[in-house]
CSV table of C-alpha atoms in Angstrom, one decimal:
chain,number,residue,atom,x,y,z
O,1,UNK,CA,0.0,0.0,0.0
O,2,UNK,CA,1.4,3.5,-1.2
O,3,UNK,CA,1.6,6.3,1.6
O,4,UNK,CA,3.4,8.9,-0.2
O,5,UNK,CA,5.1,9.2,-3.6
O,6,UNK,CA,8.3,7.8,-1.9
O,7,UNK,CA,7.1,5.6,1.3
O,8,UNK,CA,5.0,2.1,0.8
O,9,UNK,CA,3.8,0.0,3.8
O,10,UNK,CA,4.1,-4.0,2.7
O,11,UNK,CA,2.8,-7.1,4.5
O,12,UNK,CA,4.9,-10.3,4.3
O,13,UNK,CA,4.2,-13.9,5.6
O,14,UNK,CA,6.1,-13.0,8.5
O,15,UNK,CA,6.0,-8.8,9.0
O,16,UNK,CA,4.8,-5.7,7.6
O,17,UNK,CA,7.6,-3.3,6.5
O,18,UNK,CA,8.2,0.1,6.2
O,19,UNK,CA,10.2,0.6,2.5
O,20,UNK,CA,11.1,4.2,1.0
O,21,UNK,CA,12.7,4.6,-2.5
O,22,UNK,CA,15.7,7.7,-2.8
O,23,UNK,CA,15.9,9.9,-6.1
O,24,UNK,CA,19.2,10.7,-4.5
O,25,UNK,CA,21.4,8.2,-4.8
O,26,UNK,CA,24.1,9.9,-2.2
O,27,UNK,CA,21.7,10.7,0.4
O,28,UNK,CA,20.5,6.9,0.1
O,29,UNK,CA,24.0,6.3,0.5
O,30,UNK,CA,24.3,9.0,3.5
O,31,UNK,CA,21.0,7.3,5.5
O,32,UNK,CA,21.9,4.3,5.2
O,33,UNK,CA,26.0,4.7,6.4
O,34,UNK,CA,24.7,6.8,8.8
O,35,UNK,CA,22.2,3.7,10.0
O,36,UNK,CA,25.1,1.0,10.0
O,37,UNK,CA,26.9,3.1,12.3
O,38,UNK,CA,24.9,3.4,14.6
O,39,UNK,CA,23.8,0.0,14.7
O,40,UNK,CA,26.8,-1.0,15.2
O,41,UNK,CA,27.3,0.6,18.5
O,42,UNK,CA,24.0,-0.4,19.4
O,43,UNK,CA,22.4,2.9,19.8
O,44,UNK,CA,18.8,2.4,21.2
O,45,UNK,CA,17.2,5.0,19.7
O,46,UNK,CA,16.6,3.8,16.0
O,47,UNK,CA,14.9,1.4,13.9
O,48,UNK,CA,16.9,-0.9,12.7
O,49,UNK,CA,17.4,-1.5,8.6
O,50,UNK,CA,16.3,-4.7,6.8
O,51,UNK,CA,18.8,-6.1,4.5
O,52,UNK,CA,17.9,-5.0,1.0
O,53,UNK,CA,19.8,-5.6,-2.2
O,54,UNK,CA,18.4,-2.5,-3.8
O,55,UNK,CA,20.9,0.5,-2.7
O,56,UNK,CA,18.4,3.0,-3.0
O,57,UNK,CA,15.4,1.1,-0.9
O,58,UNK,CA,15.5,1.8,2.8
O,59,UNK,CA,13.4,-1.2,4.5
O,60,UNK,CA,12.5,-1.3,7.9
O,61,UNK,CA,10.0,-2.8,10.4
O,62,UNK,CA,6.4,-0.8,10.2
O,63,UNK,CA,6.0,0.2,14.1
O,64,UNK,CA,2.6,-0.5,14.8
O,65,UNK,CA,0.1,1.7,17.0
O,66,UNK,CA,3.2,4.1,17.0
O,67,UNK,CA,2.4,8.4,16.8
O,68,UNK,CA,4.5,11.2,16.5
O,69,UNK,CA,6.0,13.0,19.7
O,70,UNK,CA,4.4,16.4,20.7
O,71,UNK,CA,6.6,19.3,22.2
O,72,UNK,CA,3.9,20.8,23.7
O,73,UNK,CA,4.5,17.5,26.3
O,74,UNK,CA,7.1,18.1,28.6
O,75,UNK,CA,8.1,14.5,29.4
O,76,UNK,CA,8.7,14.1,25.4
O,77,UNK,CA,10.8,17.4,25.1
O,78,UNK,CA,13.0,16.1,27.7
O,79,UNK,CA,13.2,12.7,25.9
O,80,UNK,CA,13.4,14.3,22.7
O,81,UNK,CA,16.5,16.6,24.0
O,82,UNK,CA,18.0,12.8,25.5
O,83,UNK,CA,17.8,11.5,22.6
O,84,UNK,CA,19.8,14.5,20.6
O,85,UNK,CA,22.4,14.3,23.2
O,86,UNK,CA,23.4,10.6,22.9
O,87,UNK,CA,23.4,11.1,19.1
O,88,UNK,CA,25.5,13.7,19.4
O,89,UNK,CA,27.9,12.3,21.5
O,90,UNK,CA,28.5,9.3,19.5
O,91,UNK,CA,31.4,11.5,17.9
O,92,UNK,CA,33.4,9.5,20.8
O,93,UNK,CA,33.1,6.3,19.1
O,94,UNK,CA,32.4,7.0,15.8
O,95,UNK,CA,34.3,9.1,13.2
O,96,UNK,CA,31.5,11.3,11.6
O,97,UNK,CA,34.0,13.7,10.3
O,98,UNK,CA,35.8,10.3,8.3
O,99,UNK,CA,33.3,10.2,5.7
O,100,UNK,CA,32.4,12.7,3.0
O,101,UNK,CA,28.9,11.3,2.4
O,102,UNK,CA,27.9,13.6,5.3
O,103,UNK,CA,28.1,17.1,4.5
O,104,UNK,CA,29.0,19.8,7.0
O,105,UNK,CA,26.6,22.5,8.0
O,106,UNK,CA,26.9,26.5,8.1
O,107,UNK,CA,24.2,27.5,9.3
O,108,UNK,CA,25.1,31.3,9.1
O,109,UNK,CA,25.4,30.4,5.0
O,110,UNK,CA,22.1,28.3,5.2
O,111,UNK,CA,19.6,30.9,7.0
O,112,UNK,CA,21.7,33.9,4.7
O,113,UNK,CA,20.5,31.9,1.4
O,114,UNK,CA,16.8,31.5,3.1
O,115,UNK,CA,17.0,34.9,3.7
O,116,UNK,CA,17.3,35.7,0.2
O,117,UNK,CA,15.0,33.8,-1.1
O,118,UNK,CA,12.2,34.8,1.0
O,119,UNK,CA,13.4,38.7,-0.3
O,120,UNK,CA,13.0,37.5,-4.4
O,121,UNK,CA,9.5,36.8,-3.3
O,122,UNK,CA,8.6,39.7,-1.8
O,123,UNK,CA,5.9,40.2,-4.6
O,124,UNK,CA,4.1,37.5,-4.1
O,125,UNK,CA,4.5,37.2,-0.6
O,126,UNK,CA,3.7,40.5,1.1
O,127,UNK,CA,0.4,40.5,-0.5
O,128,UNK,CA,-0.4,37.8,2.2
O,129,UNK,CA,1.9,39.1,4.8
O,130,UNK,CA,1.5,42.9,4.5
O,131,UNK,CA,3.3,45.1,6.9
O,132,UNK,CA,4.1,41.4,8.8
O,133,UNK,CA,6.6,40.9,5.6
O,134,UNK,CA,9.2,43.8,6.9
O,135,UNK,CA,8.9,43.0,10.4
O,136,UNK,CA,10.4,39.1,9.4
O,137,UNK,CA,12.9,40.5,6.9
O,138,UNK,CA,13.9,42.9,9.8
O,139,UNK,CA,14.1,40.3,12.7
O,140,UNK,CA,16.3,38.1,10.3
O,141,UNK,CA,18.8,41.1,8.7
O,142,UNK,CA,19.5,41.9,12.1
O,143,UNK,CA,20.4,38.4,13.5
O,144,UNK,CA,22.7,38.0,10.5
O,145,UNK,CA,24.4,41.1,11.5
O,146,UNK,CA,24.4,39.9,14.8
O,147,UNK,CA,25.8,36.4,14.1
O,148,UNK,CA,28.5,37.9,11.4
O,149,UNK,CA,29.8,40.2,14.2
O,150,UNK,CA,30.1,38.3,17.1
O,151,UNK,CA,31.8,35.6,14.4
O,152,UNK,CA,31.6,32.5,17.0
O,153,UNK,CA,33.9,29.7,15.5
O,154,UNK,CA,32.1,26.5,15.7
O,155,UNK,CA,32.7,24.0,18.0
O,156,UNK,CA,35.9,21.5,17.9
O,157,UNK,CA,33.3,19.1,19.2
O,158,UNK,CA,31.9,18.6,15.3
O,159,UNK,CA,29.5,15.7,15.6
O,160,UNK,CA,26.8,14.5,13.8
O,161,UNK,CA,23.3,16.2,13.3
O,162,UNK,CA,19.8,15.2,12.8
O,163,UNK,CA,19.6,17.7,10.5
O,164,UNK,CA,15.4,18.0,10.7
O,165,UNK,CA,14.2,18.2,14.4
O,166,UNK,CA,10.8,18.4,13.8
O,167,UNK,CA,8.6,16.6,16.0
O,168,UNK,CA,7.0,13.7,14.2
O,169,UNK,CA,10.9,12.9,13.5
O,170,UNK,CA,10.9,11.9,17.0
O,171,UNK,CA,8.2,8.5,16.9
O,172,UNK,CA,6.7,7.3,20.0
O,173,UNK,CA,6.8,3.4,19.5
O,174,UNK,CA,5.8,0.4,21.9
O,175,UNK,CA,10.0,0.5,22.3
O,176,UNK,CA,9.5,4.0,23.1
O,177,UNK,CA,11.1,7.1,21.4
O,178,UNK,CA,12.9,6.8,18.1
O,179,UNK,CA,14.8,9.3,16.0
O,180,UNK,CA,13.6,8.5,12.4
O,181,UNK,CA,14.1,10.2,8.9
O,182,UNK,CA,17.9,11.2,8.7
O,183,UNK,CA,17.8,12.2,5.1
O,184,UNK,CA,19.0,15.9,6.2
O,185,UNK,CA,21.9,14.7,8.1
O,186,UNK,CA,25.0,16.8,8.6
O,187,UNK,CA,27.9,17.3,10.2
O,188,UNK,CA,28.2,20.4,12.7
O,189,UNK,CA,27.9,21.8,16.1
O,190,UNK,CA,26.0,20.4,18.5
O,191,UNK,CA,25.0,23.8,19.8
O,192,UNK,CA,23.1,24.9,16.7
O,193,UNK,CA,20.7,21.5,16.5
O,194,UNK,CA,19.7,22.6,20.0
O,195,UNK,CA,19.0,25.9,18.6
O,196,UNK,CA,16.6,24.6,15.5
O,197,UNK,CA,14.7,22.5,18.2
O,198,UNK,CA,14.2,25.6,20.0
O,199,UNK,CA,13.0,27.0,17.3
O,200,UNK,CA,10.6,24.1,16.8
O,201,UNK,CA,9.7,23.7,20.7
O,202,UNK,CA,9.1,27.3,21.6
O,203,UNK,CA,5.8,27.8,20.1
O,204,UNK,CA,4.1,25.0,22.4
O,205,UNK,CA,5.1,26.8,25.5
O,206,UNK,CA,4.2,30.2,24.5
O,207,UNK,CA,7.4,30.7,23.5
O,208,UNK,CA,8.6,30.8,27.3
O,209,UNK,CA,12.4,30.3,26.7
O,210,UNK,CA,13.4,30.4,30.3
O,211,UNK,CA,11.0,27.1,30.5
O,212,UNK,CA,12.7,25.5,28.1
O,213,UNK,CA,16.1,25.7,29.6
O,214,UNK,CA,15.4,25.7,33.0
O,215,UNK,CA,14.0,21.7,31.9
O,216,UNK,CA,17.3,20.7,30.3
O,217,UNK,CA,20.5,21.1,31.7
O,218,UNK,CA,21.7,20.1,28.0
O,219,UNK,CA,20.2,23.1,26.5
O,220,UNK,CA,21.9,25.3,29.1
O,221,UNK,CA,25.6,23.7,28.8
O,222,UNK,CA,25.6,23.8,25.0
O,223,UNK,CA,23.7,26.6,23.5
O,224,UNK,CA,23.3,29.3,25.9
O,225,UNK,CA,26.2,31.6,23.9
O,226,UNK,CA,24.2,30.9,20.7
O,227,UNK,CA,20.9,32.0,22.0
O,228,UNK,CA,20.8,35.2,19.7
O,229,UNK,CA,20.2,32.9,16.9
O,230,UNK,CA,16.5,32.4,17.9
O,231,UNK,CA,16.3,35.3,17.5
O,232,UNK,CA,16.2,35.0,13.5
O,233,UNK,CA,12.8,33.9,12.5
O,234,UNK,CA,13.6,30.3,10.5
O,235,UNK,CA,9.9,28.8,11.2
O,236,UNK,CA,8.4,31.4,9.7
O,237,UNK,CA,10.9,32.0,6.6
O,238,UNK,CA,11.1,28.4,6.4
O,239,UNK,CA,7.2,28.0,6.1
O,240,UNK,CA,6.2,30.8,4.0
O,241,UNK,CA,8.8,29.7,1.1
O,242,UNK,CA,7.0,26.5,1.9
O,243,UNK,CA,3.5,27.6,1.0
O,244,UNK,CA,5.1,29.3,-2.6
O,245,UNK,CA,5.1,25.7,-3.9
O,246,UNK,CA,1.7,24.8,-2.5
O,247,UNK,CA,-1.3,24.6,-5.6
O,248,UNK,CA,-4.3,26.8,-4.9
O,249,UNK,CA,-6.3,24.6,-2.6
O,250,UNK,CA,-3.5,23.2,-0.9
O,251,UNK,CA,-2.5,27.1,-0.3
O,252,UNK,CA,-5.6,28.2,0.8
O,253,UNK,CA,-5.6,25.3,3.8
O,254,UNK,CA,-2.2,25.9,4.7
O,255,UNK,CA,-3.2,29.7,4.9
O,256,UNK,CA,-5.8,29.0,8.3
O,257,UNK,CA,-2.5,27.5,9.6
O,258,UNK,CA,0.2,30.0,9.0
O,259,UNK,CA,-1.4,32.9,9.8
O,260,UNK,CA,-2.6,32.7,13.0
O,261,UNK,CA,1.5,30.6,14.0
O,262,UNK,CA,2.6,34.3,12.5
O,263,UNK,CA,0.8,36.5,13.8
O,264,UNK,CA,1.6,34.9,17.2
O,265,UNK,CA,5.4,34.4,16.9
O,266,UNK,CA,5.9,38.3,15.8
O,267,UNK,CA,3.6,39.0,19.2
O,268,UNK,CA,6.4,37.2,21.3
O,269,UNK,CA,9.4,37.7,19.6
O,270,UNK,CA,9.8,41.2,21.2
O,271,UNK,CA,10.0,39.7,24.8
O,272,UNK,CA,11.8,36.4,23.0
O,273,UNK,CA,15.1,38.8,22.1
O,274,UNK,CA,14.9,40.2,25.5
O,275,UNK,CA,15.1,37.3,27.2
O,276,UNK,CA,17.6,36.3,24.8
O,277,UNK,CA,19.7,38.9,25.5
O,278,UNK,CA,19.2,38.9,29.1
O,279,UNK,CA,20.5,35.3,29.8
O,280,UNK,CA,23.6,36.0,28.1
């Protein structure tokens, strides 16, 4: 049975799998080294791969009565954050850094090129967005400015990266919590994962930073002279370049949803750079 363009669910005589197909033959490649790594030092916290002999077919158990994690849940933040740690600090065992199937993130280049793109778009953007279009452009510029000045070196610690810390990446199963989907996997700093999953966490506590890292000693010991980077608005560059490729209907939906999120996020983000700025 086909769930997406990519992803089938198959029943056997024995199991029902899990198979997705790659375009990408290198990130197939990427996922799959990645996988066998960590396998091999037993790390508890994926699902393991089924032999395949296709090299672009990733095949795994289907985890039954299994549901996506929801940050809005403070016992699965913690986990999630758990979870993010060990993986990064399988650095001491494994040599991420050995292999160039992984590539190495700059996230200072990355948000810079989102930046742009949201600005080529301004036409067909602000007509949604109005006066809400300059105060995201502004929140980002300055952040950039911010981020080029201060000029932090990343961290000797380079480790691997989720890459996509979204929460239904993190699946509640009978096993409990996995860390699926590793297609975006990169090399980089610890420090500025934690910072995209505060991105991604803050909006189900009403964007109450001091919550966040008051729960997670983690949070504090690795990201806290990084924090002005939440203060550049990824979520909502990253989903209003996402609705540009959405048909009419699609857009429309999407449109009840990303609204209200922005209208909400440039009401805290204000007090969110102050408290920012204060910790530090």
């Amino acid at each position: 049975m086909q769930i997406k363009n990519n992803i089938w669910k198959q029943e056997t005589p024995n199991e029902t799998l899990f198979i997705k197909k790659y375009e990408n033959d290198i990130v197939a490649e990427k996922v799959k080294f990645i996988h066998k790594q960590l396998e091999d030092i037993e790390f508890p916290y994926v699902i393991p791969l089924k032999k395949t002999n296709e090299p672009n077919l990733l095949v795994q158990s289907w985890q039954h009565r299994s549901y996506s994690s929801d940050f809005s849940d403070k016992h699965h933040r913690k986990q999630a954050i758990k979870i993010l740690k060990a993986l990064h600090e399988t650095n001491k065992v494994v040599n991420w850094k050995g292999n160039p199937v992984i590539p190495t993130q700059n996230l200072f280049n990355k948000w810079t090129v989102r930046l742009e793109r949201f600005l080529s778009h301004e036409k067909e953007l602000v007509p949604y967005l109005q006066h809400a279009y300059y105060e995201i452009t502004l929140y980002a510029e300055k952040t950039l400015r911010k981020m080029r000045k201060k000029g932090e070196k990343s961290s000797s610690n380079l480790t691997l990266l989720h890459g996509d810390v979204v929460h239904h990446n993190f699946l509640i199963t009978r096993e409990g919590m996995k860390l699926i989907d590793f297609d975006l996997s990169v090399i980089g700093d610890p420090a500025d994962e934690l910072i995209l999953w505060l991105h991604r966490a803050l909006p189900t506590v009403n964007y109450d930073l001091f919550e966040l890292l008051n729960e997670n000693r983690y949070l504090q010991e690795m990201c806290l002279h990084k924090l002005h980077y939440l203060q550049y608005p990824n979520e909502l560059l990253r989903e209003w370049l996402y609705i540009l490729q959405l048909g009419d209907m699609e857009k429309e939906a999407f449109l009840d949803y990303i609204m209200p999120f922005t209208e909400r996020a440039l009401r805290h983000w204000p007090e969110l750079i102050a408290k920012s700025e204060k910790i530090k």
